[in-house]
Amino acid sequence: MKQLQRKNRVRALAVGALAVSGALALSACGSDNTSGGSGGSGSSAKAANIKCEGKGKLLASGSSAQKNAMDVWVQNYAGACQGTEINYQPTGSGAGITTFLQGQTAFAGSDSPLKPEEITKSKSVCKGGQAIDLPMVGGPIAVGYNVPGVDNLVLDAPTLAKIFDSQISNWNDPAIKKLNPGAKLPDLKIQAFHRSDDSGTTDNFTKYLKGASGGAWKHEPGKKWEGSGGQAASGSAGVSSQVKQTSGAISYFELSYATAGKIPTVKINTGAKAPVEATVDNASKAIAAAKPAGQGNDLALKLDYTTKAEGAYPITLVTNEIVCDKGNKADTLPATKSFLTYISSKDGQDALKALGYAPLPTEIADKVSKTVATLS
């Protein structure tokens, strides 16, 4: 399995979320070298509402799912705070947490909340405190596909589980036909792509497969891919690029990559009256029903992947910014608080929807802003 993954691993050229007018003031290097969008009407409109604190370079890394949001946030922030350079590298959630726990970055982005052992380990970096999760970016995990002649595809959790575990290998399989009685499904081999890097998107996607497939997904959820077969690519940009260029392909990635690449996405049969499309509004319905999972200042959320509510898209993620509650480095704390204050604000959240992300419910965003103010 590992040999097959290494053989098939690709580092695809990145795709953009939406075109940004003018070059980004700050680059975010890494496997997902996508162009950010101009959603939120640009830095000039936002600059007046950003309070600049701190100078110098702020390093951060992690979730590639929030890369397109970060591009716009960094652009807007740079327009207001020209003395501060913010460099966000979309290395994947697992790598971002590792780098943060090594004390190399001011904060990390992760599509999965911190594990108890990671919180324990963080106490050596966060002197006198610990790492906490701050929900910041919400949105649907789209299941994008490339099947010639098929523009409207419906799948459910058991069928998706079997596709991504190599138990269904052809697009005209009876299980897919049953869900799509009017579609002209070709006799074409399925090319399932998954993430090669440790990924919070993978974690959330496999939590959905495990929780909603009725036992069809035999593997434990996690950032590391455990399914059988398939091909691997790095980052959301890598897997979405492979779907775009490979006939018969299917994969999972944050919605803005589907929007930018004009990749059709699967509607999910959840048991509701109608299959649910991957949209910002449909994801918001699911995120609004999330339950608190953290303690104290940790604001981690627990999502319901088995929802059957009308119009609620079940494959969602919430990206957390991971930061020390206490013990942040003195030279980066002011800029960290300033930047996180902006992105959790109404202006910062309003910039998300045009990019295919779901802004946080107001109640959650307010809690995040209040917690950011207490960082020390």
mmCIF file of C-alpha atoms in Angstrom:
data_model
loop_
_atom_site.group_PDB
_atom_site.id
_atom_site.type_symbol
_atom_site.label_atom_id
_atom_site.label_comp_id
_atom_site.label_asym_id
_atom_site.label_seq_id
_atom_site.Cartn_x
_atom_site.Cartn_y
_atom_site.Cartn_z
ATOM 1 C CA MET A 1 0.000 0.000 0.000
ATOM 2 C CA LYS A 2 2.687 2.500 1.019
ATOM 3 C CA GLN A 3 4.712 1.644 -2.098
ATOM 4 C CA LEU A 4 1.660 2.226 -4.280
ATOM 5 C CA GLN A 5 1.006 5.555 -2.604
ATOM 6 C CA ARG A 6 4.599 6.663 -3.094
ATOM 7 C CA LYS A 7 4.477 5.676 -6.724
ATOM 8 C CA ASN A 8 1.282 7.582 -7.358
ATOM 9 C CA ARG A 9 2.014 10.589 -5.207
ATOM 10 C CA VAL A 10 1.943 13.839 -7.087
ATOM 11 C CA ARG A 11 2.629 17.376 -6.318
ATOM 12 C CA ALA A 12 0.123 19.084 -8.519
ATOM 13 C CA LEU A 13 0.166 22.686 -9.600
ATOM 14 C CA ALA A 14 -2.164 24.660 -7.429
ATOM 15 C CA VAL A 15 -5.495 26.112 -8.375
ATOM 16 C CA GLY A 16 -6.843 29.406 -7.157
ATOM 17 C CA ALA A 17 -9.963 30.114 -5.194
ATOM 18 C CA LEU A 18 -10.916 33.331 -7.002
ATOM 19 C CA ALA A 19 -8.743 35.880 -8.775
ATOM 20 C CA VAL A 20 -7.134 38.430 -6.494
ATOM 21 C CA SER A 21 -6.686 41.810 -8.136
ATOM 22 C CA GLY A 22 -3.033 42.617 -7.789
ATOM 23 C CA ALA A 23 -0.369 40.396 -6.314
ATOM 24 C CA LEU A 24 -0.638 39.231 -2.731
ATOM 25 C CA ALA A 25 1.431 41.346 -0.425
ATOM 26 C CA LEU A 26 2.677 38.269 1.357
ATOM 27 C CA SER A 27 3.282 34.793 -0.056
ATOM 28 C CA ALA A 28 2.120 31.574 1.515
ATOM 29 C CA CYS A 29 4.441 28.863 0.285
ATOM 30 C CA GLY A 30 3.800 25.145 0.261
ATOM 31 C CA SER A 31 2.093 22.363 -1.600
ATOM 32 C CA ASP A 32 -1.141 24.339 -2.064
ATOM 33 C CA ASN A 33 0.192 27.372 -3.884
ATOM 34 C CA THR A 34 -3.255 28.711 -4.748
ATOM 35 C CA SER A 35 -4.264 32.239 -5.523
ATOM 36 C CA GLY A 36 -6.616 33.755 -3.003
ATOM 37 C CA GLY A 37 -9.882 35.431 -3.797
ATOM 38 C CA SER A 38 -10.922 39.030 -3.527
ATOM 39 C CA GLY A 39 -14.070 38.246 -1.562
ATOM 40 C CA GLY A 40 -14.743 40.864 1.061
ATOM 41 C CA SER A 41 -14.134 43.789 -1.337
ATOM 42 C CA GLY A 42 -10.407 44.132 -0.868
ATOM 43 C CA SER A 43 -7.982 45.482 1.682
ATOM 44 C CA SER A 44 -8.906 49.140 1.330
ATOM 45 C CA ALA A 45 -12.460 48.478 2.535
ATOM 46 C CA LYS A 46 -11.263 46.443 5.473
ATOM 47 C CA ALA A 47 -8.234 48.421 6.566
ATOM 48 C CA ALA A 48 -10.195 50.931 8.650
ATOM 49 C CA ASN A 49 -11.516 48.153 10.876
ATOM 50 C CA ILE A 50 -8.167 46.456 11.547
ATOM 51 C CA LYS A 51 -6.240 47.481 14.632
ATOM 52 C CA CYS A 52 -2.552 46.934 13.913
ATOM 53 C CA GLU A 53 -0.303 45.711 16.705
ATOM 54 C CA GLY A 54 3.247 44.413 16.557
ATOM 55 C CA LYS A 55 5.890 44.513 13.851
ATOM 56 C CA GLY A 56 8.017 42.033 11.954
ATOM 57 C CA LYS A 57 7.298 38.543 10.599
ATOM 58 C CA LEU A 58 4.557 36.230 11.865
ATOM 59 C CA LEU A 59 4.937 32.577 10.804
ATOM 60 C CA ALA A 60 2.028 30.129 10.734
ATOM 61 C CA SER A 61 1.226 26.877 8.951
ATOM 62 C CA GLY A 62 -1.251 24.042 8.743
ATOM 63 C CA SER A 63 -4.641 23.412 7.135
ATOM 64 C CA SER A 64 -4.712 23.667 3.356
ATOM 65 C CA ALA A 65 -8.518 23.831 3.472
ATOM 66 C CA GLN A 66 -8.303 27.414 4.785
ATOM 67 C CA LYS A 67 -5.537 28.457 2.390
ATOM 68 C CA ASN A 68 -7.853 30.471 0.140
ATOM 69 C CA ALA A 69 -9.354 32.280 3.125
ATOM 70 C CA MET A 70 -5.881 33.012 4.482
ATOM 71 C CA ASP A 71 -4.838 34.550 1.163
ATOM 72 C CA VAL A 72 -7.616 37.116 1.395
ATOM 73 C CA TRP A 73 -7.169 37.752 5.116
ATOM 74 C CA VAL A 74 -3.429 38.266 4.687
ATOM 75 C CA GLN A 75 -3.991 40.597 1.762
ATOM 76 C CA ASN A 76 -6.492 42.692 3.716
ATOM 77 C CA TYR A 77 -4.349 42.738 6.834
ATOM 78 C CA ALA A 78 -1.219 43.675 4.901
ATOM 79 C CA GLY A 79 -3.052 46.621 3.365
ATOM 80 C CA ALA A 80 -3.700 47.992 6.832
ATOM 81 C CA CYS A 81 -0.613 46.854 8.743
ATOM 82 C CA GLN A 82 2.331 47.276 6.417
ATOM 83 C CA GLY A 83 4.895 46.826 9.180
ATOM 84 C CA THR A 84 3.819 43.242 9.818
ATOM 85 C CA GLU A 85 4.554 40.336 7.494
ATOM 86 C CA ILE A 86 2.354 37.253 7.883
ATOM 87 C CA ASN A 87 3.473 34.077 6.151
ATOM 88 C CA TYR A 88 1.001 31.185 6.240
ATOM 89 C CA GLN A 89 2.185 27.892 4.751
ATOM 90 C CA PRO A 90 -0.564 25.349 3.842
ATOM 91 C CA THR A 91 1.423 22.275 4.849
ATOM 92 C CA GLY A 92 -1.598 20.297 6.076
ATOM 93 C CA SER A 93 -3.161 20.108 9.522
ATOM 94 C CA GLY A 94 -0.858 17.407 10.877
ATOM 95 C CA ALA A 95 2.322 19.165 9.809
ATOM 96 C CA GLY A 96 1.007 22.490 11.106
ATOM 97 C CA ILE A 97 0.360 21.098 14.575
ATOM 98 C CA THR A 98 3.780 19.441 14.642
ATOM 99 C CA THR A 99 5.526 22.677 13.705
ATOM 100 C CA PHE A 100 3.549 24.640 16.303
ATOM 101 C CA LEU A 101 4.382 22.127 19.043
ATOM 102 C CA GLN A 102 8.049 22.541 18.131
ATOM 103 C CA GLY A 103 7.732 26.262 18.854
ATOM 104 C CA GLN A 104 8.440 27.300 15.263
ATOM 105 C CA THR A 105 5.181 29.144 14.506
ATOM 106 C CA ALA A 106 2.933 31.663 16.231
ATOM 107 C CA PHE A 107 -0.205 29.649 15.460
ATOM 108 C CA ALA A 108 -1.331 26.647 13.441
ATOM 109 C CA GLY A 109 -4.406 25.854 11.369
ATOM 110 C CA SER A 110 -6.062 22.472 11.846
ATOM 111 C CA ASP A 111 -9.304 21.005 10.540
ATOM 112 C CA SER A 112 -9.423 18.700 13.568
ATOM 113 C CA PRO A 113 -9.335 19.721 17.233
ATOM 114 C CA LEU A 114 -6.229 19.041 19.277
ATOM 115 C CA LYS A 115 -5.910 15.575 20.780
ATOM 116 C CA PRO A 116 -5.387 15.281 24.574
ATOM 117 C CA GLU A 117 -1.767 14.202 24.090
ATOM 118 C CA GLU A 118 -1.143 17.232 21.852
ATOM 119 C CA ILE A 119 -2.563 19.560 24.496
ATOM 120 C CA THR A 120 -0.264 17.957 27.072
ATOM 121 C CA LYS A 121 2.737 18.358 24.796
ATOM 122 C CA SER A 122 1.860 22.005 24.123
ATOM 123 C CA LYS A 123 2.527 22.923 27.757
ATOM 124 C CA SER A 124 6.261 22.795 27.063
ATOM 125 C CA VAL A 125 5.814 25.449 24.360
ATOM 126 C CA CYS A 126 3.058 27.508 26.004
ATOM 127 C CA LYS A 127 4.881 28.391 29.223
ATOM 128 C CA GLY A 128 2.323 28.567 32.006
ATOM 129 C CA GLY A 129 -0.517 27.689 29.657
ATOM 130 C CA GLN A 130 -1.521 25.302 26.877
ATOM 131 C CA ALA A 131 -2.677 25.237 23.287
ATOM 132 C CA ILE A 132 -6.351 25.880 22.560
ATOM 133 C CA ASP A 133 -8.616 25.524 19.521
ATOM 134 C CA LEU A 134 -10.250 28.644 18.122
ATOM 135 C CA PRO A 135 -12.849 27.820 15.402
ATOM 136 C CA MET A 136 -12.333 30.236 12.539
ATOM 137 C CA VAL A 137 -13.264 28.820 9.133
ATOM 138 C CA GLY A 138 -16.290 26.669 8.358
ATOM 139 C CA GLY A 139 -17.402 25.027 5.189
ATOM 140 C CA PRO A 140 -18.400 21.955 3.228
ATOM 141 C CA ILE A 141 -16.010 19.233 2.157
ATOM 142 C CA ALA A 142 -17.037 18.803 -1.445
ATOM 143 C CA VAL A 143 -16.785 15.439 -3.172
ATOM 144 C CA GLY A 144 -15.672 16.400 -6.651
ATOM 145 C CA TYR A 145 -15.813 14.072 -9.644
ATOM 146 C CA ASN A 146 -14.919 13.849 -13.330
ATOM 147 C CA VAL A 147 -17.317 11.494 -15.104
ATOM 148 C CA PRO A 148 -17.915 12.359 -18.776
ATOM 149 C CA GLY A 149 -21.589 12.913 -19.530
ATOM 150 C CA VAL A 150 -22.648 13.033 -15.864
ATOM 151 C CA ASP A 151 -23.458 16.489 -14.530
ATOM 152 C CA ASN A 152 -25.725 15.548 -11.627
ATOM 153 C CA LEU A 153 -24.462 12.745 -9.389
ATOM 154 C CA VAL A 154 -26.019 11.522 -6.145
ATOM 155 C CA LEU A 155 -24.161 9.252 -3.703
ATOM 156 C CA ASP A 156 -24.698 8.215 -0.100
ATOM 157 C CA ALA A 157 -22.308 7.370 2.729
ATOM 158 C CA PRO A 158 -22.238 3.566 2.208
ATOM 159 C CA THR A 159 -21.546 3.970 -1.513
ATOM 160 C CA LEU A 160 -18.849 6.587 -0.933
ATOM 161 C CA ALA A 161 -17.227 4.344 1.680
ATOM 162 C CA LYS A 162 -17.072 1.461 -0.793
ATOM 163 C CA ILE A 163 -15.743 3.692 -3.582
ATOM 164 C CA PHE A 164 -12.916 5.043 -1.421
ATOM 165 C CA ASP A 165 -12.113 1.581 -0.054
ATOM 166 C CA SER A 166 -11.858 -0.001 -3.533
ATOM 167 C CA GLN A 167 -14.989 -2.131 -3.085
ATOM 168 C CA ILE A 168 -16.768 -0.324 -5.926
ATOM 169 C CA SER A 169 -14.467 0.134 -8.892
ATOM 170 C CA ASN A 170 -16.624 1.136 -11.878
ATOM 171 C CA TRP A 171 -18.930 4.082 -12.455
ATOM 172 C CA ASN A 172 -21.761 1.896 -13.788
ATOM 173 C CA ASP A 173 -21.831 -0.209 -10.617
ATOM 174 C CA PRO A 174 -25.401 -1.226 -9.610
ATOM 175 C CA ALA A 175 -25.138 0.695 -6.304
ATOM 176 C CA ILE A 176 -24.390 3.946 -8.159
ATOM 177 C CA LYS A 177 -27.078 3.223 -10.760
ATOM 178 C CA LYS A 178 -29.681 2.764 -8.024
ATOM 179 C CA LEU A 179 -28.950 6.249 -6.653
ATOM 180 C CA ASN A 180 -28.929 7.801 -10.153
ATOM 181 C CA PRO A 181 -31.712 6.132 -12.151
ATOM 182 C CA GLY A 182 -31.798 8.805 -14.851
ATOM 183 C CA ALA A 183 -28.059 9.160 -15.390
ATOM 184 C CA LYS A 184 -26.075 7.668 -18.278
ATOM 185 C CA LEU A 185 -23.265 6.178 -16.214
ATOM 186 C CA PRO A 186 -20.320 5.077 -18.368
ATOM 187 C CA ASP A 187 -18.438 1.791 -18.174
ATOM 188 C CA LEU A 188 -15.430 3.624 -16.748
ATOM 189 C CA LYS A 189 -12.962 2.751 -14.018
ATOM 190 C CA ILE A 190 -13.184 4.851 -10.868
ATOM 191 C CA GLN A 191 -9.986 6.733 -10.014
ATOM 192 C CA ALA A 192 -10.276 7.592 -6.313
ATOM 193 C CA PHE A 193 -7.764 10.131 -4.999
ATOM 194 C CA HIS A 194 -6.974 10.764 -1.333
ATOM 195 C CA ARG A 195 -4.561 13.023 0.531
ATOM 196 C CA SER A 196 -0.956 11.842 0.851
ATOM 197 C CA ASP A 197 -0.243 14.229 3.739
ATOM 198 C CA ASP A 198 -1.695 14.081 7.246
ATOM 199 C CA SER A 199 -4.864 16.083 6.789
ATOM 200 C CA GLY A 200 -7.692 17.397 8.918
ATOM 201 C CA THR A 201 -9.869 17.264 5.812
ATOM 202 C CA THR A 202 -9.177 13.526 5.645
ATOM 203 C CA ASP A 203 -9.998 13.263 9.345
ATOM 204 C CA ASN A 204 -13.386 14.937 8.904
ATOM 205 C CA PHE A 205 -14.177 13.048 5.701
ATOM 206 C CA THR A 206 -13.406 9.664 7.271
ATOM 207 C CA LYS A 207 -15.383 10.599 10.395
ATOM 208 C CA TYR A 208 -18.343 11.092 8.067
ATOM 209 C CA LEU A 209 -17.706 7.756 6.330
ATOM 210 C CA LYS A 210 -17.352 5.960 9.655
ATOM 211 C CA GLY A 211 -20.348 7.587 11.288
ATOM 212 C CA ALA A 212 -22.837 7.590 8.424
ATOM 213 C CA SER A 213 -22.042 4.503 6.325
ATOM 214 C CA GLY A 214 -23.660 1.897 8.546
ATOM 215 C CA GLY A 215 -20.471 -0.103 8.908
ATOM 216 C CA ALA A 216 -19.328 0.068 5.270
ATOM 217 C CA TRP A 217 -16.195 2.029 6.291
ATOM 218 C CA LYS A 218 -14.058 -0.401 8.293
ATOM 219 C CA HIS A 219 -11.187 1.942 9.156
ATOM 220 C CA GLU A 220 -10.740 4.318 12.066
ATOM 221 C CA PRO A 221 -11.004 8.026 11.206
ATOM 222 C CA GLY A 222 -7.821 10.059 11.322
ATOM 223 C CA LYS A 223 -5.582 12.549 9.557
ATOM 224 C CA LYS A 224 -3.658 9.716 7.879
ATOM 225 C CA TRP A 225 -5.464 7.899 5.066
ATOM 226 C CA GLU A 226 -6.258 4.274 5.944
ATOM 227 C CA GLY A 227 -8.465 3.186 3.039
ATOM 228 C CA SER A 228 -7.470 0.491 0.587
ATOM 229 C CA GLY A 229 -6.120 1.285 -2.877
ATOM 230 C CA GLY A 230 -6.655 4.572 -4.606
ATOM 231 C CA GLN A 231 -4.066 7.170 -5.512
ATOM 232 C CA ALA A 232 -2.543 9.920 -3.406
ATOM 233 C CA ALA A 233 -1.827 13.603 -3.974
ATOM 234 C CA SER A 234 -0.578 16.353 -1.694
ATOM 235 C CA GLY A 235 -2.928 18.964 -0.293
ATOM 236 C CA SER A 236 -6.378 20.088 -1.363
ATOM 237 C CA ALA A 237 -4.847 21.606 -4.489
ATOM 238 C CA GLY A 238 -3.198 18.309 -5.388
ATOM 239 C CA VAL A 239 -6.282 16.113 -5.169
ATOM 240 C CA SER A 240 -8.590 18.669 -6.826
ATOM 241 C CA SER A 241 -6.111 19.108 -9.673
ATOM 242 C CA GLN A 242 -6.049 15.356 -10.223
ATOM 243 C CA VAL A 243 -9.843 15.230 -10.397
ATOM 244 C CA LYS A 244 -9.836 18.089 -12.888
ATOM 245 C CA GLN A 245 -7.449 16.306 -15.263
ATOM 246 C CA THR A 246 -8.297 12.615 -14.759
ATOM 247 C CA SER A 247 -11.291 10.967 -16.424
ATOM 248 C CA GLY A 248 -13.171 8.828 -13.907
ATOM 249 C CA ALA A 249 -11.655 10.600 -10.894
ATOM 250 C CA ILE A 250 -13.285 11.382 -7.557
ATOM 251 C CA SER A 251 -11.877 13.005 -4.410
ATOM 252 C CA TYR A 252 -12.715 15.232 -1.440
ATOM 253 C CA PHE A 253 -11.596 18.813 -0.872
ATOM 254 C CA GLU A 254 -12.772 22.164 0.429
ATOM 255 C CA LEU A 255 -15.511 23.693 -1.748
ATOM 256 C CA SER A 256 -13.549 26.682 -3.065
ATOM 257 C CA TYR A 257 -11.245 24.311 -4.961
ATOM 258 C CA ALA A 258 -14.278 22.863 -6.754
ATOM 259 C CA THR A 259 -15.596 26.349 -7.462
ATOM 260 C CA ALA A 260 -12.273 27.575 -8.826
ATOM 261 C CA GLY A 261 -11.667 24.479 -10.928
ATOM 262 C CA LYS A 262 -15.283 24.274 -12.129
ATOM 263 C CA ILE A 263 -15.411 20.713 -10.820
ATOM 264 C CA PRO A 264 -18.905 19.213 -10.383
ATOM 265 C CA THR A 265 -19.695 18.000 -6.882
ATOM 266 C CA VAL A 266 -21.705 15.083 -5.533
ATOM 267 C CA LYS A 267 -25.084 15.616 -3.907
ATOM 268 C CA ILE A 268 -25.403 13.561 -0.735
ATOM 269 C CA ASN A 269 -28.383 11.342 -0.009
ATOM 270 C CA THR A 270 -28.650 11.751 3.764
ATOM 271 C CA GLY A 271 -32.112 10.282 4.182
ATOM 272 C CA ALA A 272 -33.708 13.716 3.968
ATOM 273 C CA LYS A 273 -36.465 14.370 1.417
ATOM 274 C CA ALA A 274 -33.970 15.516 -1.201
ATOM 275 C CA PRO A 275 -30.226 14.963 -1.785
ATOM 276 C CA VAL A 276 -28.169 17.796 -0.316
ATOM 277 C CA GLU A 277 -25.729 19.859 -2.349
ATOM 278 C CA ALA A 278 -22.372 21.084 -1.073
ATOM 279 C CA THR A 279 -23.071 24.799 -0.573
ATOM 280 C CA VAL A 280 -22.093 27.375 2.013
ATOM 281 C CA ASP A 281 -25.656 27.753 3.272
ATOM 282 C CA ASN A 282 -26.203 24.000 3.545
ATOM 283 C CA ALA A 283 -22.935 23.607 5.452
ATOM 284 C CA SER A 284 -23.923 26.461 7.765
ATOM 285 C CA LYS A 285 -27.046 24.542 8.761
ATOM 286 C CA ALA A 286 -24.887 21.631 9.895
ATOM 287 C CA ILE A 287 -22.254 23.784 11.624
ATOM 288 C CA ALA A 288 -24.884 25.745 13.551
ATOM 289 C CA ALA A 289 -25.933 22.467 15.189
ATOM 290 C CA ALA A 290 -22.372 21.625 16.333
ATOM 291 C CA LYS A 291 -21.854 20.992 20.045
ATOM 292 C CA PRO A 292 -19.039 22.402 22.240
ATOM 293 C CA ALA A 293 -16.290 19.838 22.759
ATOM 294 C CA GLY A 294 -13.514 21.810 24.479
ATOM 295 C CA GLN A 295 -12.991 22.912 28.071
ATOM 296 C CA GLY A 296 -12.223 26.371 29.408
ATOM 297 C CA ASN A 297 -10.877 28.624 26.681
ATOM 298 C CA ASP A 298 -10.711 25.726 24.216
ATOM 299 C CA LEU A 299 -13.631 26.308 21.838
ATOM 300 C CA ALA A 300 -13.421 23.079 19.797
ATOM 301 C CA LEU A 301 -16.687 21.913 18.234
ATOM 302 C CA LYS A 302 -18.167 18.460 17.653
ATOM 303 C CA LEU A 303 -19.966 18.101 14.320
ATOM 304 C CA ASP A 304 -22.879 15.757 13.577
ATOM 305 C CA TYR A 305 -21.922 13.809 10.450
ATOM 306 C CA THR A 306 -25.129 11.759 10.530
ATOM 307 C CA THR A 307 -27.614 14.620 10.311
ATOM 308 C CA LYS A 308 -30.777 14.020 8.312
ATOM 309 C CA ALA A 309 -32.066 17.568 8.692
ATOM 310 C CA GLU A 310 -33.515 19.014 5.503
ATOM 311 C CA GLY A 311 -30.887 20.960 3.577
ATOM 312 C CA ALA A 312 -28.055 20.226 6.037
ATOM 313 C CA TYR A 313 -24.889 19.126 4.225
ATOM 314 C CA PRO A 314 -23.266 16.484 6.437
ATOM 315 C CA ILE A 315 -19.631 16.500 5.234
ATOM 316 C CA THR A 316 -18.399 19.691 6.844
ATOM 317 C CA LEU A 317 -15.286 20.878 8.588
ATOM 318 C CA VAL A 318 -14.331 23.682 10.910
ATOM 319 C CA THR A 319 -10.739 24.852 10.766
ATOM 320 C CA ASN A 320 -9.309 25.893 14.130
ATOM 321 C CA GLU A 321 -6.491 28.338 14.672
ATOM 322 C CA ILE A 322 -4.344 26.742 17.372
ATOM 323 C CA VAL A 323 -2.568 29.127 19.706
ATOM 324 C CA CYS A 324 -1.303 29.273 23.277
ATOM 325 C CA ASP A 325 -3.795 30.650 25.788
ATOM 326 C CA LYS A 326 -0.823 31.761 27.900
ATOM 327 C CA GLY A 327 2.896 31.763 27.275
ATOM 328 C CA ASN A 328 2.894 33.131 23.739
ATOM 329 C CA LYS A 329 6.209 34.572 22.593
ATOM 330 C CA ALA A 330 6.433 38.242 23.501
ATOM 331 C CA ASP A 331 7.725 39.278 20.072
ATOM 332 C CA THR A 332 4.808 37.718 18.170
ATOM 333 C CA LEU A 333 1.912 38.029 20.646
ATOM 334 C CA PRO A 334 0.747 41.551 19.650
ATOM 335 C CA ALA A 335 0.581 40.721 15.935
ATOM 336 C CA THR A 336 -0.994 37.322 16.630
ATOM 337 C CA LYS A 337 -3.799 38.890 18.656
ATOM 338 C CA SER A 338 -4.271 41.662 16.112
ATOM 339 C CA PHE A 339 -4.527 39.267 13.165
ATOM 340 C CA LEU A 340 -6.784 36.754 14.953
ATOM 341 C CA THR A 341 -8.994 39.615 16.151
ATOM 342 C CA TYR A 342 -9.461 40.729 12.552
ATOM 343 C CA ILE A 343 -10.207 37.316 11.069
ATOM 344 C CA SER A 344 -12.744 36.484 13.791
ATOM 345 C CA SER A 345 -14.465 39.862 13.385
ATOM 346 C CA LYS A 346 -17.552 40.479 11.277
ATOM 347 C CA ASP A 347 -15.388 41.986 8.530
ATOM 348 C CA GLY A 348 -13.073 38.989 8.514
ATOM 349 C CA GLN A 349 -15.927 36.485 8.521
ATOM 350 C CA ASP A 350 -17.898 38.407 5.887
ATOM 351 C CA ALA A 351 -14.976 37.922 3.487
ATOM 352 C CA LEU A 352 -15.471 34.142 3.559
ATOM 353 C CA LYS A 353 -18.794 33.521 1.875
ATOM 354 C CA ALA A 354 -17.706 34.742 -1.562
ATOM 355 C CA LEU A 355 -14.897 32.184 -1.386
ATOM 356 C CA GLY A 356 -17.133 29.198 -0.716
ATOM 357 C CA TYR A 357 -16.655 29.115 3.063
ATOM 358 C CA ALA A 358 -19.327 29.282 5.749
ATOM 359 C CA PRO A 359 -18.906 32.201 8.182
ATOM 360 C CA LEU A 360 -19.067 31.157 11.814
ATOM 361 C CA PRO A 361 -22.427 31.533 13.569
ATOM 362 C CA THR A 362 -22.402 34.893 15.385
ATOM 363 C CA GLU A 363 -22.499 33.297 18.824
ATOM 364 C CA ILE A 364 -19.374 31.230 18.113
ATOM 365 C CA ALA A 365 -17.513 34.108 16.447
ATOM 366 C CA ASP A 366 -18.188 36.338 19.466
ATOM 367 C CA LYS A 367 -16.750 33.712 21.822
ATOM 368 C CA VAL A 368 -13.657 33.437 19.639
ATOM 369 C CA SER A 369 -13.101 37.204 19.627
ATOM 370 C CA LYS A 370 -13.462 37.411 23.399
ATOM 371 C CA THR A 371 -10.994 34.550 23.875
ATOM 372 C CA VAL A 372 -8.461 36.133 21.504
ATOM 373 C CA ALA A 373 -8.532 39.263 23.674
ATOM 374 C CA THR A 374 -7.407 37.218 26.679
ATOM 375 C CA LEU A 375 -4.347 35.626 25.028
ATOM 376 C CA SER A 376 -1.154 36.403 26.882
#
